[in-house]
XYZ file of C-alpha atoms in Angstrom:
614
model
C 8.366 -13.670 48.222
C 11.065 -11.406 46.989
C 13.752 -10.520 49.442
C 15.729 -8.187 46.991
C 16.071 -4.431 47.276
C 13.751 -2.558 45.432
C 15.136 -1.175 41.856
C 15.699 2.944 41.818
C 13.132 4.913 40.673
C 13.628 5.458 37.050
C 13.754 9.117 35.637
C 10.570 11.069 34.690
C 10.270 10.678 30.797
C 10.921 13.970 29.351
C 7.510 16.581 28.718
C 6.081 15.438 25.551
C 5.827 18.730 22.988
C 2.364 19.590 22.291
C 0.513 21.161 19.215
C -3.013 21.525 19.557
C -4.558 19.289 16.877
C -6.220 21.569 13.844
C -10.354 20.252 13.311
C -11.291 17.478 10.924
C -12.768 18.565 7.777
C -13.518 16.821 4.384
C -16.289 17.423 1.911
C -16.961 14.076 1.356
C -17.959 13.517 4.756
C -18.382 10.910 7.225
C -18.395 7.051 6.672
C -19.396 4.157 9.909
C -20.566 6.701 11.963
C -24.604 6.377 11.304
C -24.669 9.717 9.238
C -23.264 11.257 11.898
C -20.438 14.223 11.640
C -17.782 13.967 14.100
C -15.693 16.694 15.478
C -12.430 16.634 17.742
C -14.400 18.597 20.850
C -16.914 15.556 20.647
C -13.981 13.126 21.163
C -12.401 15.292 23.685
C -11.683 12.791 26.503
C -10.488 9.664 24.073
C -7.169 8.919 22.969
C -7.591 9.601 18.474
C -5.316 7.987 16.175
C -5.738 9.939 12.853
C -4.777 6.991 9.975
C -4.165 8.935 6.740
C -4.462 7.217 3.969
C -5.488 6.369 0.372
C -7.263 3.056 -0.807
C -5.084 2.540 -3.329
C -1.897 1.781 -1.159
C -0.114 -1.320 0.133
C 1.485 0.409 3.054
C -1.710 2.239 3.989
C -3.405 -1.327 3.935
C -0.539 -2.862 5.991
C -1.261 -0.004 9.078
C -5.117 -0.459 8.708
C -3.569 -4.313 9.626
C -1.208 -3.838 11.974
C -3.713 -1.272 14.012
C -6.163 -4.139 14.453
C -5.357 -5.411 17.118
C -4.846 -2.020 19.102
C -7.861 -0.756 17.827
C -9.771 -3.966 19.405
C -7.542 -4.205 22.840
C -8.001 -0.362 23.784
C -11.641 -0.149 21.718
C -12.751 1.834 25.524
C -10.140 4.564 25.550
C -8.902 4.854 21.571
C -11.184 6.666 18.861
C -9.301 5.586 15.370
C -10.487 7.836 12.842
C -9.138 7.275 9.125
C -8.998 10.462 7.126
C -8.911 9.341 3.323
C -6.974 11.509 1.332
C -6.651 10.616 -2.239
C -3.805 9.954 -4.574
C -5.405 9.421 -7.961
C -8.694 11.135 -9.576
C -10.493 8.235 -9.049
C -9.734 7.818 -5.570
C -12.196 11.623 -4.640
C -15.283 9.813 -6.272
C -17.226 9.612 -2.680
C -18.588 6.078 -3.591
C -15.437 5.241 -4.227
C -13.906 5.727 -0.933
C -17.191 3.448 0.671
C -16.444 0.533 -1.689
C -12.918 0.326 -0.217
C -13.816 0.987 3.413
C -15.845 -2.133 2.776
C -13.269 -3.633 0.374
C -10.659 -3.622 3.425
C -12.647 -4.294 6.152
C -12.319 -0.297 7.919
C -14.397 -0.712 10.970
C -13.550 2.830 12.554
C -15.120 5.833 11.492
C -13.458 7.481 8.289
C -13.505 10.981 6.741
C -13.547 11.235 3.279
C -11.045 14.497 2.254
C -11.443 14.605 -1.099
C -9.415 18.033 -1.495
C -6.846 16.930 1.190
C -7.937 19.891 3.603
C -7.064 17.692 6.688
C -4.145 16.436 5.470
C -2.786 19.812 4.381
C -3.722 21.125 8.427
C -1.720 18.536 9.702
C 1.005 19.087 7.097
C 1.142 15.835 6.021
C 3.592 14.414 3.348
C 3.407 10.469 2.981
C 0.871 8.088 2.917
C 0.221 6.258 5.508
C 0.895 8.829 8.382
C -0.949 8.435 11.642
C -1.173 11.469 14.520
C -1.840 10.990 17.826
C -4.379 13.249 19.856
C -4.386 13.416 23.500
C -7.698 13.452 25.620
C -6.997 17.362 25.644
C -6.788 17.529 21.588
C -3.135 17.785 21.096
C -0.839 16.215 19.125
C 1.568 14.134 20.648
C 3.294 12.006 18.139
C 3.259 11.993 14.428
C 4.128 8.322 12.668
C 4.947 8.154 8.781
C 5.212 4.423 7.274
C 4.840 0.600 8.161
C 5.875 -0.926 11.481
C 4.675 1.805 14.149
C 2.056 -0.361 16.097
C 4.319 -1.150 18.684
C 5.469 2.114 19.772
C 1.396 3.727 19.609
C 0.457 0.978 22.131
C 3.463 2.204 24.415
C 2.021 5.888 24.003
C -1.493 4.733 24.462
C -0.900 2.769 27.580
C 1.205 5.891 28.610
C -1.688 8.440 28.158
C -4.592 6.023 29.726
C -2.323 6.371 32.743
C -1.607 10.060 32.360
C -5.189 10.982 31.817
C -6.662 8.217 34.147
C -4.739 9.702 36.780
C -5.825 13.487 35.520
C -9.380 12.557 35.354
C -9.599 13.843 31.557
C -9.914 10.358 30.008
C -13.461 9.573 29.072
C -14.341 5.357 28.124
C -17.049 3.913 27.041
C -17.617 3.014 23.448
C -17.029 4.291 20.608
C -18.459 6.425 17.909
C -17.851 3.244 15.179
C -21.404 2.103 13.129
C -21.103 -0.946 11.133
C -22.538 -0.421 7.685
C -25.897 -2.486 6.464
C -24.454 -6.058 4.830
C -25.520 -6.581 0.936
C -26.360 -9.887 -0.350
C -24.329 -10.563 -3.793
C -22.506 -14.040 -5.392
C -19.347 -11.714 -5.381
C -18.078 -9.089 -3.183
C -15.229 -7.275 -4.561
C -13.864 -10.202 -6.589
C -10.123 -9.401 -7.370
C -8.920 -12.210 -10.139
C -10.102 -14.768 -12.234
C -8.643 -18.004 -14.429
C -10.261 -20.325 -17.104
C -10.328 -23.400 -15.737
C -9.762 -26.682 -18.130
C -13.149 -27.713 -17.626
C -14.391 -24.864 -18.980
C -15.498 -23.277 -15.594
C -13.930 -19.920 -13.888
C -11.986 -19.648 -10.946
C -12.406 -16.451 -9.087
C -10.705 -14.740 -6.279
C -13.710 -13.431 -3.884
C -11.496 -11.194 -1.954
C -13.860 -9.550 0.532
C -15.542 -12.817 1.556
C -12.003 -14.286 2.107
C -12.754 -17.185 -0.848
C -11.878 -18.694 -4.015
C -15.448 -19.334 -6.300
C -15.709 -21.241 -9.124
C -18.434 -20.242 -11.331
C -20.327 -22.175 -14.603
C -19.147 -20.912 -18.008
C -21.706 -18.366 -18.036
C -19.610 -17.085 -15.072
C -23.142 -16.797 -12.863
C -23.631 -19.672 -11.818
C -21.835 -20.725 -8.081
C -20.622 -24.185 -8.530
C -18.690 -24.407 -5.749
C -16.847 -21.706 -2.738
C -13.400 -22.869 -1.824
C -11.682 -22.232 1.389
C -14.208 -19.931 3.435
C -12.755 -21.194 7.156
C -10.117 -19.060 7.065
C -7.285 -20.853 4.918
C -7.714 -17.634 2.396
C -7.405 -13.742 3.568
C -8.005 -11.461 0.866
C -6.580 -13.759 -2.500
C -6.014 -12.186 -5.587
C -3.809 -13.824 -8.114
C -4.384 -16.544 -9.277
C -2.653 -19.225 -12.013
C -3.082 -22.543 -13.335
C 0.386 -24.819 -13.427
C 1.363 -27.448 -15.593
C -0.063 -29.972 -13.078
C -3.669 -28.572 -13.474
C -3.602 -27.186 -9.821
C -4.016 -23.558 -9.411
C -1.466 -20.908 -7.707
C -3.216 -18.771 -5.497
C -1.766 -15.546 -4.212
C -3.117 -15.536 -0.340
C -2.484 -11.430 0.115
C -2.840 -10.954 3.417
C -1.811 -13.842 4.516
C 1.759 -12.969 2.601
C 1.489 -16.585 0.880
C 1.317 -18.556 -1.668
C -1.058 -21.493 -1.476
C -1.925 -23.833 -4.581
C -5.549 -25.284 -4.575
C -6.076 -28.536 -6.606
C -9.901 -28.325 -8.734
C -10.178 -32.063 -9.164
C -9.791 -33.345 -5.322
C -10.342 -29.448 -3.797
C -7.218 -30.214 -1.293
C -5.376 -26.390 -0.455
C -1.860 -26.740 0.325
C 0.574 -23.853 1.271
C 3.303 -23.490 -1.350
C 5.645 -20.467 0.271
C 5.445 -18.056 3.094
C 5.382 -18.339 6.107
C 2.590 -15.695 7.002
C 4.458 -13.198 8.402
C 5.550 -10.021 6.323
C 8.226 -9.090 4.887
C 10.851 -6.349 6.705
C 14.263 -4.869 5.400
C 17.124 -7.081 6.075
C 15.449 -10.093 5.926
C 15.958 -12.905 3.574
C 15.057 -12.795 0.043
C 15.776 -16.239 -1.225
C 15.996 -19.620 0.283
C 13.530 -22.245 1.204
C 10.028 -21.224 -0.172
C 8.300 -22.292 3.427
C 10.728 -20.653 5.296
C 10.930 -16.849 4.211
C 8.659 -14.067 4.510
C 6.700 -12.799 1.558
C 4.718 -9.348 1.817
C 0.979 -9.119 -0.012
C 1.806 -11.244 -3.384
C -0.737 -9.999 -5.596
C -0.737 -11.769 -9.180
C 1.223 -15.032 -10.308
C 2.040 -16.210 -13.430
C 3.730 -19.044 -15.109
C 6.529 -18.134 -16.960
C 9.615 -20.302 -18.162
C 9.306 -23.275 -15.999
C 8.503 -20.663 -12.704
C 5.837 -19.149 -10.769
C 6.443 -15.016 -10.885
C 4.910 -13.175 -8.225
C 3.897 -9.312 -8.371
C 5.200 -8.692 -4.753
C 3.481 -5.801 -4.273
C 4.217 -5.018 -0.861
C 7.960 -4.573 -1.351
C 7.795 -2.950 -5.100
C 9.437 -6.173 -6.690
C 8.789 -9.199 -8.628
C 10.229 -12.687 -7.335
C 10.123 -16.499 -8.893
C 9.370 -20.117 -7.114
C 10.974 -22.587 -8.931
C 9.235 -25.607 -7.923
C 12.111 -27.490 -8.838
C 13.602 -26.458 -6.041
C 10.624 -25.339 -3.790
C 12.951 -22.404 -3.284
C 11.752 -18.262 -3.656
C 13.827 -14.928 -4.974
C 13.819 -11.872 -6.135
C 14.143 -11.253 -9.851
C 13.504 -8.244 -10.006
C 13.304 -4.937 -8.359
C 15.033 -2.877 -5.539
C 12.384 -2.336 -2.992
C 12.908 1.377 -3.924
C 9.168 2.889 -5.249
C 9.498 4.418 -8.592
C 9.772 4.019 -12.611
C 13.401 2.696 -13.354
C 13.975 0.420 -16.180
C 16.966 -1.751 -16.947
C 18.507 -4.804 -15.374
C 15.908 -6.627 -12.876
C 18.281 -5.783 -10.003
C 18.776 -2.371 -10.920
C 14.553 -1.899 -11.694
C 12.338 -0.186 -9.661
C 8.331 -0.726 -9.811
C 5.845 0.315 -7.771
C 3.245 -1.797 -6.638
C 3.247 -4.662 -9.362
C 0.145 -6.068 -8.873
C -0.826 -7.481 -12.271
C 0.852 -10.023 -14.441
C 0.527 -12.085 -18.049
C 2.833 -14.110 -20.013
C 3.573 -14.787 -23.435
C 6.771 -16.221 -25.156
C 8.945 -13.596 -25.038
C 7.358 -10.852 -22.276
C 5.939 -11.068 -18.834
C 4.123 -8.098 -18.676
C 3.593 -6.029 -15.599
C 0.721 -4.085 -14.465
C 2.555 -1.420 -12.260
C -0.245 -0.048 -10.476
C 1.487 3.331 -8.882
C 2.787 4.263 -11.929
C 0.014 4.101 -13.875
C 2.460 1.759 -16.195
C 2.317 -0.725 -18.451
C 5.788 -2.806 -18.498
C 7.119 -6.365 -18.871
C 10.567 -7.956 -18.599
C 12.343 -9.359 -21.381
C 13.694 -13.503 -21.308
C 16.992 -12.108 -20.115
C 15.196 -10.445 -17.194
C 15.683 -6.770 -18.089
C 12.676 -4.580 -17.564
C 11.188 -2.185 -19.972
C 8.375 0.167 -19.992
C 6.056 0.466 -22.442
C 3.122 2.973 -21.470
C 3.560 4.688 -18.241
C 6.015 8.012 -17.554
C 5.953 7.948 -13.315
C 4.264 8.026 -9.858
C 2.833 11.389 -10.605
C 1.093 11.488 -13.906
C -1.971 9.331 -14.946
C -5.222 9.793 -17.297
C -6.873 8.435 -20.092
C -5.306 8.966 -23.116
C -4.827 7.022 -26.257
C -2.344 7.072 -29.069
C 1.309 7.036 -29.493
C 2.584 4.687 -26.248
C 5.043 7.662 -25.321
C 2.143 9.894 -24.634
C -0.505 7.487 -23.453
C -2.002 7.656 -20.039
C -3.640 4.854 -17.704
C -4.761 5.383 -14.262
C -3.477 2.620 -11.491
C -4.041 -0.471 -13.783
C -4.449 -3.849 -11.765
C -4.406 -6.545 -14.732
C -3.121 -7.334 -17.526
C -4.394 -10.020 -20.182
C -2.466 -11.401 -23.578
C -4.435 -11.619 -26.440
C -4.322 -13.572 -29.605
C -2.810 -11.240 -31.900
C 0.131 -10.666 -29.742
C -1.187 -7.323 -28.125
C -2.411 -6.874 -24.648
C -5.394 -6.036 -22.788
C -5.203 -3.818 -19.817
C -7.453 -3.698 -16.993
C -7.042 0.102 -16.615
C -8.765 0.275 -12.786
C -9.168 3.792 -12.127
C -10.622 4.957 -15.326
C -13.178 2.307 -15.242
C -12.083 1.292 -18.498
C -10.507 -1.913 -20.786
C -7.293 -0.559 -22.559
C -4.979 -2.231 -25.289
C -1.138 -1.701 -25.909
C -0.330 -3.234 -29.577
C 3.780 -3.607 -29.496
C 3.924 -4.259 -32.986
C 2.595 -0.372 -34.359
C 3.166 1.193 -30.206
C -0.465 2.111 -29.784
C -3.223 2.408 -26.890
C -6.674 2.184 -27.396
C -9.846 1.910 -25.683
C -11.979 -1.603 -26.021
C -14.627 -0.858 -23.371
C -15.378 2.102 -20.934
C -18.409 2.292 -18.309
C -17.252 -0.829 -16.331
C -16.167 -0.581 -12.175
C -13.205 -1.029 -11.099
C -12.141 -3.647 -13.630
C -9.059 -6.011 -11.741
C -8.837 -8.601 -14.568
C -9.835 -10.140 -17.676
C -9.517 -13.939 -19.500
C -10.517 -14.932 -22.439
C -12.661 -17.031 -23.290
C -13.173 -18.156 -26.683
C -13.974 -14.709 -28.824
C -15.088 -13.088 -25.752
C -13.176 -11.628 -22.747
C -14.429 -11.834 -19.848
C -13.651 -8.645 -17.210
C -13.663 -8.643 -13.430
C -16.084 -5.468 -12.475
C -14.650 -5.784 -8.720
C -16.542 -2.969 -7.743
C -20.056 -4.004 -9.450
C -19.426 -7.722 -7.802
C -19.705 -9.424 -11.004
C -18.163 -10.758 -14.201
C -18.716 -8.879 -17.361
C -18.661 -10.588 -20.372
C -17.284 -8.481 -23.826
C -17.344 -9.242 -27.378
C -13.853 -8.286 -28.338
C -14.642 -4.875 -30.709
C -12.793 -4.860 -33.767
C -12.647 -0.937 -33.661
C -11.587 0.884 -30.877
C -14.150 3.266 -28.540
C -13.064 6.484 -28.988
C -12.966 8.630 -25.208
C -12.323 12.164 -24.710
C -8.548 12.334 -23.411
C -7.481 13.730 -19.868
C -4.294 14.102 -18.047
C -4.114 14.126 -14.340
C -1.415 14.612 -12.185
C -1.389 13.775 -8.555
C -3.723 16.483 -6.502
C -0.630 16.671 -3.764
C 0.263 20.287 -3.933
C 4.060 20.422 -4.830
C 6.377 21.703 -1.916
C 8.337 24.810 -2.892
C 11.678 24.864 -2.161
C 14.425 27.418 -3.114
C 16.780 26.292 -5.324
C 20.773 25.861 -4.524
C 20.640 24.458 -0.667
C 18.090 22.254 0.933
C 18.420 20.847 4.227
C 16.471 17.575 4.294
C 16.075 16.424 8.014
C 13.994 12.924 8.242
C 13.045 13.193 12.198
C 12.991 9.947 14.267
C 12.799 9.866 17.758
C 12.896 6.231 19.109
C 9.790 4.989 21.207
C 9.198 5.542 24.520
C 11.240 2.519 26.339
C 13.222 1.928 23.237
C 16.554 2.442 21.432
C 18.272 2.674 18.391
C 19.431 -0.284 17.458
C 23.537 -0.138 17.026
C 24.584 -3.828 17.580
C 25.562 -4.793 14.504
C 26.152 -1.593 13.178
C 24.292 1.882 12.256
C 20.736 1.649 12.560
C 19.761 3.797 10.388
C 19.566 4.194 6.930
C 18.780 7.096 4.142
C 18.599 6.881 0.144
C 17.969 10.222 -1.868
C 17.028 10.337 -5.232
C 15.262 12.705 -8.038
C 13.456 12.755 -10.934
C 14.235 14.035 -13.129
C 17.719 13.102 -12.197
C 19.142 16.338 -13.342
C 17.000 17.974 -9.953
C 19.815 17.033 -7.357
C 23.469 19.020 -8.165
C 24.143 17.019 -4.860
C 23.291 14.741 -2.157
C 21.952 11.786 -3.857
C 22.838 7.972 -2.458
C 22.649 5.851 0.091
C 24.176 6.848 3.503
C 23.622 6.521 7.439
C 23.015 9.873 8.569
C 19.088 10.588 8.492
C 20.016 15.053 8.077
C 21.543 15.442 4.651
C 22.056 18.678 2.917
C 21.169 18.662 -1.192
C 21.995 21.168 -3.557
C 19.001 21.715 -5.962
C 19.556 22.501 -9.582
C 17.921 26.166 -10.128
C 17.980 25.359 -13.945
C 15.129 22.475 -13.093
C 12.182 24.463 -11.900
C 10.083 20.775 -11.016
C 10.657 17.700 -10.285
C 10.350 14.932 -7.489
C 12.467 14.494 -4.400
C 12.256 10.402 -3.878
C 13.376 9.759 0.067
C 13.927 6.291 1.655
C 14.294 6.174 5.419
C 14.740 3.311 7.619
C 15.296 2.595 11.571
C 16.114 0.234 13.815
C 14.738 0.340 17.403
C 15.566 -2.033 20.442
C 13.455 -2.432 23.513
C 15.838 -0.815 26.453
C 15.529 -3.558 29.092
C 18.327 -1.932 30.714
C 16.168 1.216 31.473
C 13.617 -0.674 33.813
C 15.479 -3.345 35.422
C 17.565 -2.889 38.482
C 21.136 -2.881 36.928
C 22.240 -3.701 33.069
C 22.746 -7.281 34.029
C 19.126 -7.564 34.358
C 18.550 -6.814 31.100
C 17.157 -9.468 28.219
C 19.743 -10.404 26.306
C 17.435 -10.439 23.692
C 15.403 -7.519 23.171
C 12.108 -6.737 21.197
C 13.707 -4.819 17.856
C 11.481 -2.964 15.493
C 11.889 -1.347 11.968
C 10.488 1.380 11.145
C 10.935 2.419 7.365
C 8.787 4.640 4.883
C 9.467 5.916 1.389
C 8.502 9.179 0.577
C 8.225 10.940 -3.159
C 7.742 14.773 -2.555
C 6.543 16.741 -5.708
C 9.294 20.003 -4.985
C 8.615 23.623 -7.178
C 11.728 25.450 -7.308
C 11.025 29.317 -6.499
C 12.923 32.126 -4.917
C 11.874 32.912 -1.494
C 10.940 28.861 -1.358
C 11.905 26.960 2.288
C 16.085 25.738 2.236
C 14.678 23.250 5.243
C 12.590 20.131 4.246
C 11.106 17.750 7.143
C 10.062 14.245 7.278
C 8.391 12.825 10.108
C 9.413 9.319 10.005
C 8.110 9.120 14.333
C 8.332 11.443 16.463
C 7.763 15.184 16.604
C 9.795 17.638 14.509
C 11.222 20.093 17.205
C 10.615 22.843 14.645
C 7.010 22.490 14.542
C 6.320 21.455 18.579
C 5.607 23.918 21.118
């Protein structure tokens, strides 16, 4: 019984703008739907959550996590339809795109847009972005980055009432068609170790498993952790101790699993990601990691490719403690001091004496740090340019490398991913060759003995190579990113990141602004002015007109608050303590400088930009 006086009726929420959504297209066509092509008209009545993304990102592979659970609680009323649009070459190969919608687990229907038709409709500019489409087929909200799950369930639940109470909401289920299953040893294996008995240790990422395999690396001796203690490993690394390091991706933790008694132990994380402003050091168990993808052992520490955050950190199990050693969190190609650094999705890793060398998988780069923890690059030029090309390591070309190897002679072998090939970077004369083309996906290599052997992630198998003396000669390409280039007049350029807090929510001002912007360029030389870190999410840049390309890198970050005050009865019903969310994306826009090019450039970080709604 409740004897106090009702609470006022709280203001209507404002009319949401709406743009009526433009039709899905893609010439690769349709994946989980049966064979079946979809249109918008035939999923007029559902709520559609258009996931754009590319297979070959971390933060695109965070959303298809975080939506989950949406995507299962509102499976009657929510259509999520993931439009692939590529990044890399390799990424518009058709059977590309249904390995990874396998690979990851995708159980929505996905269209695969090779040529990025969609995404140029719905004037896209990051990956991940995800649109919302009302039962009528308009847009209603527009989401660029990580952390956005929250505020789509608000909207959902807010447009199953809406359109319940309209009568255009249609239920029932969905147009979703689970694939066949294939029977293989492997399913997208990611990494693999030489174990001291002579046996290898493999990372069997799909099937959620470590497998250790006979020397002939075909024969299952043993699978290792399959009730769940594993979710998606990758790296792996034997310690001093003969137990093995095991990067547990998804999970976002570190686990070590012991081959002589098979015991699995968790070693840091505590399986939660990690968000801006959170800790980056301390007790290993007690902070957040985000999708550790390759460890190594290097000078008395475990190294970690974080790739999730663009960084690499160290346990020192010494201490049982974790930090960063190196990297900013900022996505891009900077050498020099490890705090200084920036990588971009580190997500292989070998050690000799004097190098840990990095497999920087975004840009296509080949680097390593030094003993005093600088980092240098030795193949690789930036986020936008990739191919296969040998010769002089200035002009070389990979194509979003995942692994690295050290070989005898002091040189390296590179698991160059996207070209489907087996690369090596000699330090000593500063030259890349080809060992081996015509494998799938290759993720990793050991040795063992003469041979090395390669993980063929997307053939489900290990491939065993005599290493050639002589180099295979390939014809060379160059590729740069198929993202058309934005042009932009040169002199002023208005750059307005749009963010419009949740429904029910605030920005977050407690302890300060809650927002946060960071401009760069490259080539440096691009911005006159306007570059740095500052609160204010409008800036205006001044372009240099002498630069006629370049790249505009953008970092944007928010802080949002539930507002208890707004639905309670007076502020002192409030929660003290309300929900806060962060909602942060980085953005690198390929700019041409032209007269008669736009002075206004908008990012959607949530929200709708007023110039575009109607």
């Amino acid at each position: 019984m409740n004897d106090a006086a009702p609470a006022p009726t709280p203001a209507p929420a404002p009319r949401r703008a709406r743009v009526r959504a433009p039709e899905l297209i893609g010439k690769g066509g349709w994946l989980n739907t049966g064979g079946k092509e979809l249109s918008l008209a035939e999923l007029r009545g559902r709520i559609v959550i258009l996931d754009f993304w590319t297979f070959c990102c971390i933060n695109c592979l965070h959303v298809l996590d975080e939506l989950r659970e949406l995507e299962e609680k509102h499976r009657d009323t929510v259509v999520i339809v993931g439009v692939h649009s590529p990044k890399f070459v390799h990424e518009a190969e058709h059977q590309a795109v249904v390995d990874a919608v396998e690979r990851y687990g995708v159980e929505h229907p996905v269209l695969d847009d090779p040529e990025l038709a969609t995404w140029k409709q719905y004037a896209v500019r990051a990956w991940p972005t995800l649109v919302v489409i009302d039962p009528e087929g308009y847009v209603v909200a527009q989401h660029a980055g990580e952390g956005h799950a929250h505020a789509i369930e608000r909207l959902v639940e807010e447009l199953e009432a809406e359109h319940g109470a309209k009568g255009t909401l249609r239920r029932g289920d969905g147009p979703y068609v689970a694939p066949e299953p294939v029977a293989t040893d492997l399913r997208f294996p990611g990494k693999a170790i030489a174990l001291p008995s002579g046996n290898l240790l493999v990372s069997d990422t799909t099937r959620h498993q470590l497998v250790e395999l006979g020397p002939d690396g075909e024969d299952v001796v043993r699978r290792i952790g399959g009730d769940g203690q594993f979710k998606e490993p990758q790296g792996l690394a034997l310690l001093p101790d003969g137990k093995v390091v095991v990067a547990d991706t998804v999970h976002h933790a570190l686990r070590t699993f012991d081959p002589a008694t098979g015991e699995i132990e968790l070693l840091a994380g505590t399986g939660r990601q990690w968000w801006q402003g959170q800790p980056t050091s301390g007790p290993a168990l007690d902070v957040d990691l985000s999708s550790p993808w390759d460890v190594a052992w290097w000078r008395g520490k475990v190294w970690i490719a974080m790739a999730g955050v663009h960084q690499l950190w160290t346990y020192d199990p010494e201490t049982e403690t974790v930090e960063v050693a190196a990297g900013t969190t900022n996505e891009g190609l900077v050498d020099g001091p490890g705090d200084e650094a920036w990588f971009a999705q580190p997500s292989g890793l070998a050690a000799t004496e004097e190098r840990l060398w990095v497999a920087d998988s975004e840009t296509s780069a080949l680097r390593y740090v030094d003993p005093e923890g600088a980092v240098h690059t030795a193949v690789g030029t930036g986020l936008f340019d990739f191919g296969h090309r040998d010769g002089d390591a200035a002009q070389a070309l990979l194509q979003h490398p995942l692994g690295v190897t050290a070989l005898p002679d002091g040189s390296v072998a590179v698991a160059d991913t996207y070209n489907h090939a087996l690369r090596r970077y000699d330090p000593a004369t500063g030259q890349v060759t080809t060992l081996a083309t015509d494998l799938r996906e290759p993720s990793d290599a050991v040795l063992v003995g003469d041979d090395i052997v390669v993980v063929e992630s997307a053939r489900h198998r290990l491939t065993r190579l005599r290493l050639p003396e002589e180099a295979v000669r390939v014809e060379s390409v160059a590729h740069r990113t198929q993202r058309a280039a934005t042009e932009v007049a040169p002199g002023r350029l208005q750059l307005d990141v749009v963010f419009q807090a949740p429904a029910g929510q605030k920005l977050d001002t407690r302890y300060g602004p809650s927002t946060r912007l960071l401009v760069s360029s490259t080539p440096p030389e691009l911005l006159l002015t306007g570059e740095g870190t500052g609160t204010d999410l409008a800036r205006e840049l001044a372009l240099n007109p002498e630069v006629t390309e370049g790249v505009l890198h953008v970092s944007a970050m928010a802080a949002s608050c539930d507002d208890t005050a707004s639905h309670s009865g007076s502020a002192a019903g409030a929660n003290e303590y309300p929900a806060c969310h962060m909602h942060q994306q980085d953005w690198g826009v390929p700019v041409r400088l032209v007269e008669g090019g736009t002075s206004r450039l908008p990012l959607v970080l949530a929200g709708m930009d007023p110039a575009e709604a109607s």
